[in-house]
Amino acid sequence: MVLVDEAERRGDARGALELIDDLLCWPDGRVFWRPQRVLRLTQLAYMAPWLPRWATSRWLLEQACQELGPDRRRAYANAIEIAAEVRGGLSNVRCPEGEDPRIKLTDHDWVFRQCILYEFGGLASFLTRASADLLADADRIEEWVMAPMGGYRLVGRAPAITTWEDLASRRMIETPNIGSAALLVVGECAIGRLVPIEGGRMFETVPLEVSEDVAIAVSHSPDDWVQILRDARRRGVDVVNRGCEFGFLSDVPTLVSAMTFYESRDAFLADSNRKAVLAAADRAFVEDPLEDPDAVDLWACVASEVLRPTVFGLSAGLNADEVRVIARLGRTLAEPAAQFCRDLAAAAREAA
């Protein structure tokens, strides 16, 4: 684990994957590493030509979250305490019998993540130890450190753009549609940190769905967001703060994306997954899935699967209809999925 951490800190995704392969499973056959970490490193290693600089910034966030040195233990303990309080106590953390609920908090709790990265200086501290090359590849990461919390209302979704209302300024803000609002309905609210990137802004991680009054309160008093969530819990307001999956190139939870296209776990693992994604996209061009306000954002799910290395890859075997759909996705989706689709279609046409 130490060697893998060091490889990531150097920006060596391929080296980290090779080390992981040396100890992939526990003696009982269970995978030792978190699936999201393996996916992230695979995307970094094999999809580098298509990755925007904000991908490196998000990689730095993940490294900062997983670093647990002696000087960070008190911060971890404090962040766990706050996250548990917002949930109403550790007893409200759902986990397998016999498992320490604090593990679930450190891996899947939105409040814990925000506290450890920002309130307790985890990101700022990690940037002093990351390699200069990795920092140079990142997208304005020094400004991310100071990004304030905010409250936002989802106004609209398009295949490539998500539109939000800043509840403090009442201004409209557009972010790339990487699935940050995939599970929200237009009109619902969330809190999160908007950060600058080349050509615009995005959420540094998936925002947290909250009630309108909580979002408004946070928008007007961003430094007090933790206390506002505490007060909401004491009033009996349920904060949707459990089971979060923190994406890398996409904020769509893996299970949600898989359930959108695949009928079973076996189908998800089969070679037919490419055909399932393209068939759904082809139908969406005709039926316009955005007309159903309660549906999961299909375009964000398509983009998520496009960027999963096991789904496509620059390989032969695409038929003319598939190339047609992929080329159209290249004109429809948000980056980096759009550029990948354009290059994939071009490579397939050259090989034909």
CSV table of C-alpha atoms in Angstrom, one decimal:
chain,number,residue,atom,x,y,z
A,1,MET,CA,0.0,0.0,0.0
A,2,VAL,CA,2.8,2.4,0.8
A,3,LEU,CA,4.5,1.7,-2.5
A,4,VAL,CA,1.2,2.2,-4.4
A,5,ASP,CA,0.7,5.5,-2.6
A,6,GLU,CA,4.2,6.6,-3.5
A,7,ALA,CA,3.6,5.7,-7.2
A,8,GLU,CA,0.4,7.8,-7.2
A,9,ARG,CA,2.2,10.7,-5.5
A,10,ARG,CA,4.8,10.6,-8.4
A,11,GLY,CA,2.0,10.6,-10.9
A,12,ASP,CA,2.8,7.0,-12.0
A,13,ALA,CA,-0.6,5.4,-12.6
A,14,ARG,CA,0.9,2.5,-14.6
A,15,GLY,CA,3.4,1.7,-11.9
A,16,ALA,CA,0.7,1.8,-9.2
A,17,LEU,CA,-1.4,-0.7,-11.3
A,18,GLU,CA,1.5,-3.0,-11.6
A,19,LEU,CA,2.0,-3.0,-7.9
A,20,ILE,CA,-1.7,-3.6,-7.3
A,21,ASP,CA,-1.5,-6.6,-9.7
A,22,ASP,CA,1.2,-8.1,-7.5
A,23,LEU,CA,-1.3,-8.3,-4.6
A,24,LEU,CA,-4.7,-8.1,-6.1
A,25,CYS,CA,-6.6,-10.3,-3.7
A,26,TRP,CA,-6.7,-11.4,-0.1
A,27,PRO,CA,-5.9,-15.1,0.6
A,28,ASP,CA,-9.6,-15.8,0.6
A,29,GLY,CA,-10.0,-14.5,-3.0
A,30,ARG,CA,-11.6,-11.2,-2.2
A,31,VAL,CA,-10.2,-8.2,-4.0
A,32,PHE,CA,-7.9,-6.3,-1.7
A,33,TRP,CA,-8.2,-2.8,-3.3
A,34,ARG,CA,-11.2,-0.5,-3.6
A,35,PRO,CA,-12.8,-1.0,-7.1
A,36,GLN,CA,-13.0,2.8,-7.6
A,37,ARG,CA,-9.3,3.2,-7.0
A,38,VAL,CA,-8.5,0.4,-9.6
A,39,LEU,CA,-10.9,2.0,-12.1
A,40,ARG,CA,-9.4,5.5,-11.6
A,41,LEU,CA,-5.8,4.2,-12.1
A,42,THR,CA,-6.8,2.2,-15.1
A,43,GLN,CA,-8.4,5.3,-16.7
A,44,LEU,CA,-5.3,7.4,-15.9
A,45,ALA,CA,-3.0,4.8,-17.3
A,46,TYR,CA,-4.9,3.9,-20.5
A,47,MET,CA,-7.0,7.0,-21.3
A,48,ALA,CA,-4.4,9.7,-20.8
A,49,PRO,CA,-4.7,11.2,-24.3
A,50,TRP,CA,-8.3,12.2,-23.6
A,51,LEU,CA,-8.1,13.3,-20.0
A,52,PRO,CA,-8.5,17.0,-19.2
A,53,ARG,CA,-6.3,18.6,-16.6
A,54,TRP,CA,-9.1,18.6,-14.1
A,55,ALA,CA,-8.8,14.8,-14.0
A,56,THR,CA,-5.3,15.3,-12.4
A,57,SER,CA,-6.8,17.7,-9.9
A,58,ARG,CA,-9.5,15.1,-8.9
A,59,TRP,CA,-6.7,12.5,-8.7
A,60,LEU,CA,-5.0,14.7,-6.2
A,61,LEU,CA,-8.2,14.9,-4.1
A,62,GLU,CA,-8.4,11.1,-3.9
A,63,GLN,CA,-4.8,10.9,-2.8
A,64,ALA,CA,-5.3,13.5,-0.2
A,65,CYS,CA,-8.3,11.6,1.1
A,66,GLN,CA,-6.5,8.3,1.4
A,67,GLU,CA,-3.3,9.7,3.1
A,68,LEU,CA,-3.2,8.8,6.7
A,69,GLY,CA,0.1,9.8,8.2
A,70,PRO,CA,0.7,10.4,11.9
A,71,ASP,CA,0.1,14.1,11.5
A,72,ARG,CA,-3.3,13.5,10.0
A,73,ARG,CA,-4.8,11.1,12.6
A,74,ARG,CA,-6.4,13.8,14.7
A,75,ALA,CA,-8.0,15.4,11.7
A,76,TYR,CA,-9.4,12.0,10.7
A,77,ALA,CA,-10.8,11.4,14.1
A,78,ASN,CA,-12.4,14.9,14.1
A,79,ALA,CA,-13.9,14.4,10.7
A,80,ILE,CA,-15.3,11.0,11.6
A,81,GLU,CA,-16.9,12.5,14.7
A,82,ILE,CA,-18.6,15.3,12.7
A,83,ALA,CA,-19.8,12.9,10.0
A,84,ALA,CA,-21.2,10.6,12.6
A,85,GLU,CA,-23.0,13.4,14.3
A,86,VAL,CA,-24.6,14.6,11.1
A,87,ARG,CA,-25.9,11.1,10.6
A,88,GLY,CA,-27.3,10.9,14.1
A,89,GLY,CA,-24.6,8.7,15.5
A,90,LEU,CA,-22.5,5.7,14.4
A,91,SER,CA,-25.4,3.5,15.0
A,92,ASN,CA,-27.0,5.0,11.9
A,93,VAL,CA,-24.1,4.0,9.7
A,94,ARG,CA,-25.2,0.9,7.8
A,95,CYS,CA,-22.5,-1.7,7.4
A,96,PRO,CA,-22.0,-5.5,7.5
A,97,GLU,CA,-22.2,-7.0,10.9
A,98,GLY,CA,-18.9,-6.9,12.7
A,99,GLU,CA,-17.5,-4.2,10.4
A,100,ASP,CA,-16.3,-0.9,12.0
A,101,PRO,CA,-18.8,1.8,10.8
A,102,ARG,CA,-16.0,4.3,10.7
A,103,ILE,CA,-14.6,2.5,7.7
A,104,LYS,CA,-17.9,3.3,5.8
A,105,LEU,CA,-17.6,6.9,6.8
A,106,THR,CA,-14.0,7.3,5.5
A,107,ASP,CA,-14.9,5.6,2.2
A,108,HIS,CA,-18.5,6.8,1.5
A,109,ASP,CA,-19.4,9.8,3.6
A,110,TRP,CA,-19.7,13.2,1.9
A,111,VAL,CA,-19.4,15.2,5.1
A,112,PHE,CA,-16.3,13.3,6.2
A,113,ARG,CA,-14.7,13.9,2.8
A,114,GLN,CA,-15.4,17.6,2.9
A,115,CYS,CA,-14.1,18.0,6.4
A,116,ILE,CA,-10.9,16.0,5.8
A,117,LEU,CA,-10.0,17.8,2.5
A,118,TYR,CA,-11.0,21.3,3.3
A,119,GLU,CA,-12.0,22.1,6.9
A,120,PHE,CA,-9.0,20.2,8.3
A,121,GLY,CA,-6.5,21.1,5.6
A,122,GLY,CA,-6.0,17.7,4.0
A,123,LEU,CA,-5.8,18.9,0.5
A,124,ALA,CA,-3.5,21.9,1.3
A,125,SER,CA,-1.2,19.6,3.3
A,126,PHE,CA,-1.0,16.9,0.6
A,127,LEU,CA,-0.1,19.5,-2.1
A,128,THR,CA,3.1,20.2,-0.2
A,129,ARG,CA,4.1,16.5,-0.7
A,130,ALA,CA,2.9,15.7,-4.2
A,131,SER,CA,5.4,15.7,-7.0
A,132,ALA,CA,6.0,18.9,-9.0
A,133,ASP,CA,5.2,17.1,-12.3
A,134,LEU,CA,1.8,16.0,-10.9
A,135,LEU,CA,1.0,19.5,-9.7
A,136,ALA,CA,2.0,21.0,-13.0
A,137,ASP,CA,-0.5,18.7,-14.8
A,138,ALA,CA,-3.4,19.7,-12.5
A,139,ASP,CA,-6.0,22.3,-13.3
A,140,ARG,CA,-5.8,25.3,-11.0
A,141,ILE,CA,-5.6,23.0,-8.0
A,142,GLU,CA,-4.2,25.7,-5.7
A,143,GLU,CA,-7.5,27.6,-6.2
A,144,TRP,CA,-9.5,24.5,-5.3
A,145,VAL,CA,-8.0,24.6,-1.8
A,146,MET,CA,-9.9,27.8,-1.1
A,147,ALA,CA,-13.1,27.0,-2.9
A,148,PRO,CA,-16.1,27.9,-0.6
A,149,MET,CA,-19.1,25.8,0.0
A,150,GLY,CA,-22.3,27.0,-1.8
A,151,GLY,CA,-25.9,26.2,-2.2
A,152,TYR,CA,-27.4,25.5,-5.7
A,153,ARG,CA,-30.7,24.6,-7.4
A,154,LEU,CA,-30.7,22.3,-10.4
A,155,VAL,CA,-32.3,24.3,-13.3
A,156,GLY,CA,-31.7,22.1,-16.3
A,157,ARG,CA,-29.8,19.3,-17.9
A,158,ALA,CA,-28.6,18.9,-21.4
A,159,PRO,CA,-26.4,16.1,-22.8
A,160,ALA,CA,-23.2,18.2,-22.4
A,161,ILE,CA,-24.2,20.9,-19.9
A,162,THR,CA,-25.8,21.1,-16.5
A,163,THR,CA,-27.3,24.4,-15.4
A,164,TRP,CA,-27.5,25.5,-11.8
A,165,GLU,CA,-28.8,28.5,-9.9
A,166,ASP,CA,-26.5,30.0,-7.3
A,167,LEU,CA,-28.9,30.5,-4.4
A,168,ALA,CA,-26.8,33.4,-3.0
A,169,SER,CA,-26.3,35.4,-6.1
A,170,ARG,CA,-29.3,34.1,-8.2
A,171,ARG,CA,-26.9,33.8,-11.1
A,172,MET,CA,-27.1,30.8,-13.6
A,173,ILE,CA,-24.0,28.6,-13.7
A,174,GLU,CA,-23.2,26.0,-16.3
A,175,THR,CA,-21.0,23.0,-15.6
A,176,PRO,CA,-20.0,20.1,-17.8
A,177,ASN,CA,-22.5,17.3,-17.6
A,178,ILE,CA,-20.3,14.6,-16.0
A,179,GLY,CA,-23.2,13.3,-13.9
A,180,SER,CA,-23.0,15.7,-10.9
A,181,ALA,CA,-26.8,16.0,-11.1
A,182,ALA,CA,-27.6,12.6,-12.5
A,183,LEU,CA,-29.8,11.6,-9.5
A,184,LEU,CA,-31.4,15.0,-9.0
A,185,VAL,CA,-34.7,16.2,-10.3
A,186,VAL,CA,-34.9,19.7,-11.8
A,187,GLY,CA,-35.8,22.1,-9.0
A,188,GLU,CA,-34.0,20.1,-6.3
A,189,CYS,CA,-31.1,21.6,-4.4
A,190,ALA,CA,-27.6,20.6,-3.4
A,191,ILE,CA,-24.6,22.0,-1.6
A,192,GLY,CA,-21.0,21.7,-2.9
A,193,ARG,CA,-17.9,23.5,-3.9
A,194,LEU,CA,-17.6,24.9,-7.4
A,195,VAL,CA,-14.0,25.1,-8.6
A,196,PRO,CA,-12.4,26.8,-11.6
A,197,ILE,CA,-11.2,24.7,-14.6
A,198,GLU,CA,-10.0,25.5,-18.1
A,199,GLY,CA,-13.0,27.0,-19.9
A,200,GLY,CA,-15.4,27.2,-16.9
A,201,ARG,CA,-16.3,25.6,-13.6
A,202,MET,CA,-17.3,22.3,-12.1
A,203,PHE,CA,-18.0,20.7,-8.8
A,204,GLU,CA,-14.8,19.3,-7.2
A,205,THR,CA,-16.8,16.2,-6.3
A,206,VAL,CA,-20.5,15.3,-6.6
A,207,PRO,CA,-22.6,17.8,-4.7
A,208,LEU,CA,-24.8,16.7,-1.8
A,209,GLU,CA,-28.6,16.7,-2.2
A,210,VAL,CA,-30.3,18.7,0.6
A,211,SER,CA,-33.6,20.4,1.2
A,212,GLU,CA,-34.1,23.9,-0.2
A,213,ASP,CA,-33.9,25.6,3.2
A,214,VAL,CA,-30.6,24.0,4.0
A,215,ALA,CA,-29.2,24.9,0.6
A,216,ILE,CA,-30.3,28.5,1.0
A,217,ALA,CA,-28.8,28.7,4.5
A,218,VAL,CA,-25.5,27.3,3.3
A,219,SER,CA,-25.5,29.7,0.3
A,220,HIS,CA,-25.7,32.7,2.6
A,221,SER,CA,-23.3,31.3,5.3
A,222,PRO,CA,-20.9,28.9,3.6
A,223,ASP,CA,-18.4,28.8,6.4
A,224,ASP,CA,-21.2,27.5,8.7
A,225,TRP,CA,-22.2,24.5,6.5
A,226,VAL,CA,-21.3,21.9,9.1
A,227,GLN,CA,-23.4,23.6,11.8
A,228,ILE,CA,-26.3,24.1,9.4
A,229,LEU,CA,-26.3,20.3,8.7
A,230,ARG,CA,-26.1,19.6,12.4
A,231,ASP,CA,-29.1,21.9,13.1
A,232,ALA,CA,-31.0,20.2,10.3
A,233,ARG,CA,-30.4,16.8,11.8
A,234,ARG,CA,-31.6,18.0,15.2
A,235,ARG,CA,-34.8,19.3,13.6
A,236,GLY,CA,-35.4,15.8,12.2
A,237,VAL,CA,-34.4,16.7,8.6
A,238,ASP,CA,-32.7,13.7,7.0
A,239,VAL,CA,-29.5,14.7,5.3
A,240,VAL,CA,-28.8,12.4,2.3
A,241,ASN,CA,-25.3,11.7,3.4
A,242,ARG,CA,-24.8,8.0,3.1
A,243,GLY,CA,-23.5,5.6,0.5
A,244,CYS,CA,-21.9,8.3,-1.6
A,245,GLU,CA,-19.6,7.2,-4.4
A,246,PHE,CA,-17.0,9.8,-5.3
A,247,GLY,CA,-16.4,9.6,-9.0
A,248,PHE,CA,-13.3,10.5,-11.0
A,249,LEU,CA,-14.2,11.2,-14.7
A,250,SER,CA,-17.9,10.7,-13.9
A,251,ASP,CA,-20.1,11.4,-10.9
A,252,VAL,CA,-22.6,8.8,-11.8
A,253,PRO,CA,-22.5,6.0,-9.2
A,254,THR,CA,-21.2,2.8,-10.9
A,255,LEU,CA,-24.2,0.7,-9.9
A,256,VAL,CA,-26.7,3.3,-11.2
A,257,SER,CA,-24.9,3.4,-14.5
A,258,ALA,CA,-24.7,-0.4,-14.8
A,259,MET,CA,-28.4,-0.8,-13.9
A,260,THR,CA,-29.3,1.7,-16.7
A,261,PHE,CA,-27.9,-0.5,-19.4
A,262,TYR,CA,-27.3,-4.1,-18.2
A,263,GLU,CA,-29.9,-6.6,-17.2
A,264,SER,CA,-27.6,-8.5,-14.8
A,265,ARG,CA,-24.2,-8.6,-13.3
A,266,ASP,CA,-23.2,-11.2,-15.9
A,267,ALA,CA,-24.3,-8.8,-18.7
A,268,PHE,CA,-22.3,-6.0,-17.1
A,269,LEU,CA,-19.2,-8.2,-17.3
A,270,ALA,CA,-19.8,-9.5,-20.8
A,271,ASP,CA,-18.5,-8.2,-24.1
A,272,SER,CA,-22.1,-7.2,-25.0
A,273,ASN,CA,-21.9,-4.1,-22.8
A,274,ARG,CA,-20.7,-2.0,-25.6
A,275,LYS,CA,-23.8,-2.9,-27.7
A,276,ALA,CA,-26.1,-2.2,-24.8
A,277,VAL,CA,-24.7,1.3,-24.3
A,278,LEU,CA,-24.9,2.2,-28.0
A,279,ALA,CA,-28.4,0.8,-28.3
A,280,ALA,CA,-29.6,2.9,-25.4
A,281,ALA,CA,-27.8,6.0,-26.9
A,282,ASP,CA,-29.3,5.4,-30.3
A,283,ARG,CA,-32.8,5.2,-28.8
A,284,ALA,CA,-32.1,8.4,-26.8
A,285,PHE,CA,-31.4,10.4,-29.9
A,286,VAL,CA,-35.0,9.7,-31.0
A,287,GLU,CA,-36.9,9.5,-27.8
A,288,ASP,CA,-35.1,12.4,-25.8
A,289,PRO,CA,-34.7,10.9,-22.3
A,290,LEU,CA,-34.5,14.5,-20.8
A,291,GLU,CA,-38.3,14.8,-21.3
A,292,ASP,CA,-38.8,12.7,-18.2
A,293,PRO,CA,-37.8,14.9,-15.3
A,294,ASP,CA,-37.7,12.0,-12.8
A,295,ALA,CA,-35.4,9.7,-14.9
A,296,VAL,CA,-31.8,9.2,-14.2
A,297,ASP,CA,-29.7,11.3,-16.6
A,298,LEU,CA,-29.1,8.9,-19.4
A,299,TRP,CA,-26.6,11.0,-21.2
A,300,ALA,CA,-24.4,11.2,-18.1
A,301,CYS,CA,-24.7,7.4,-17.8
A,302,VAL,CA,-23.6,7.0,-21.4
A,303,ALA,CA,-20.6,9.3,-20.9
A,304,SER,CA,-19.7,7.3,-17.8
A,305,GLU,CA,-19.7,4.0,-19.6
A,306,VAL,CA,-17.9,5.4,-22.7
A,307,LEU,CA,-15.0,6.3,-20.4
A,308,ARG,CA,-14.9,2.8,-18.8
A,309,PRO,CA,-11.9,1.2,-20.5
A,310,THR,CA,-13.5,-2.3,-20.6
A,311,VAL,CA,-16.5,-1.0,-22.6
A,312,PHE,CA,-14.9,0.4,-25.7
A,313,GLY,CA,-11.2,0.9,-26.2
A,314,LEU,CA,-9.7,1.8,-29.5
A,315,SER,CA,-10.2,-1.7,-31.0
A,316,ALA,CA,-11.5,-3.1,-34.2
A,317,GLY,CA,-14.9,-4.8,-34.7
A,318,LEU,CA,-17.2,-1.8,-34.8
A,319,ASN,CA,-19.8,-2.0,-37.4
A,320,ALA,CA,-21.1,0.9,-39.5
A,321,ASP,CA,-24.2,1.6,-37.3
A,322,GLU,CA,-22.0,1.6,-34.2
A,323,VAL,CA,-19.6,4.0,-35.7
A,324,ARG,CA,-22.5,6.3,-36.7
A,325,VAL,CA,-23.8,6.4,-33.1
A,326,ILE,CA,-20.3,6.9,-31.6
A,327,ALA,CA,-19.6,9.8,-34.0
A,328,ARG,CA,-22.9,11.4,-33.0
A,329,LEU,CA,-22.0,10.9,-29.3
A,330,GLY,CA,-18.8,12.8,-30.1
A,331,ARG,CA,-21.0,15.8,-31.0
A,332,THR,CA,-23.4,15.4,-28.1
A,333,LEU,CA,-21.7,14.5,-24.8
A,334,ALA,CA,-19.6,16.5,-22.4
A,335,GLU,CA,-15.8,16.3,-22.5
A,336,PRO,CA,-13.7,14.1,-22.2
A,337,ALA,CA,-16.2,11.5,-23.4
A,338,ALA,CA,-17.0,13.5,-26.5
A,339,GLN,CA,-13.4,13.7,-27.7
A,340,PHE,CA,-12.9,10.0,-27.0
A,341,CYS,CA,-15.9,9.2,-29.2
A,342,ARG,CA,-14.7,11.4,-32.0
A,343,ASP,CA,-11.3,9.7,-32.0
A,344,LEU,CA,-12.9,6.2,-31.7
A,345,ALA,CA,-15.1,6.9,-34.7
A,346,ALA,CA,-12.2,8.3,-36.7
A,347,ALA,CA,-10.0,5.3,-35.9
A,348,ALA,CA,-12.8,2.8,-36.8
A,349,ARG,CA,-13.3,4.6,-40.2
A,350,GLU,CA,-9.6,4.5,-41.0
A,351,ALA,CA,-9.5,0.8,-40.2
A,352,ALA,CA,-12.5,0.0,-42.3
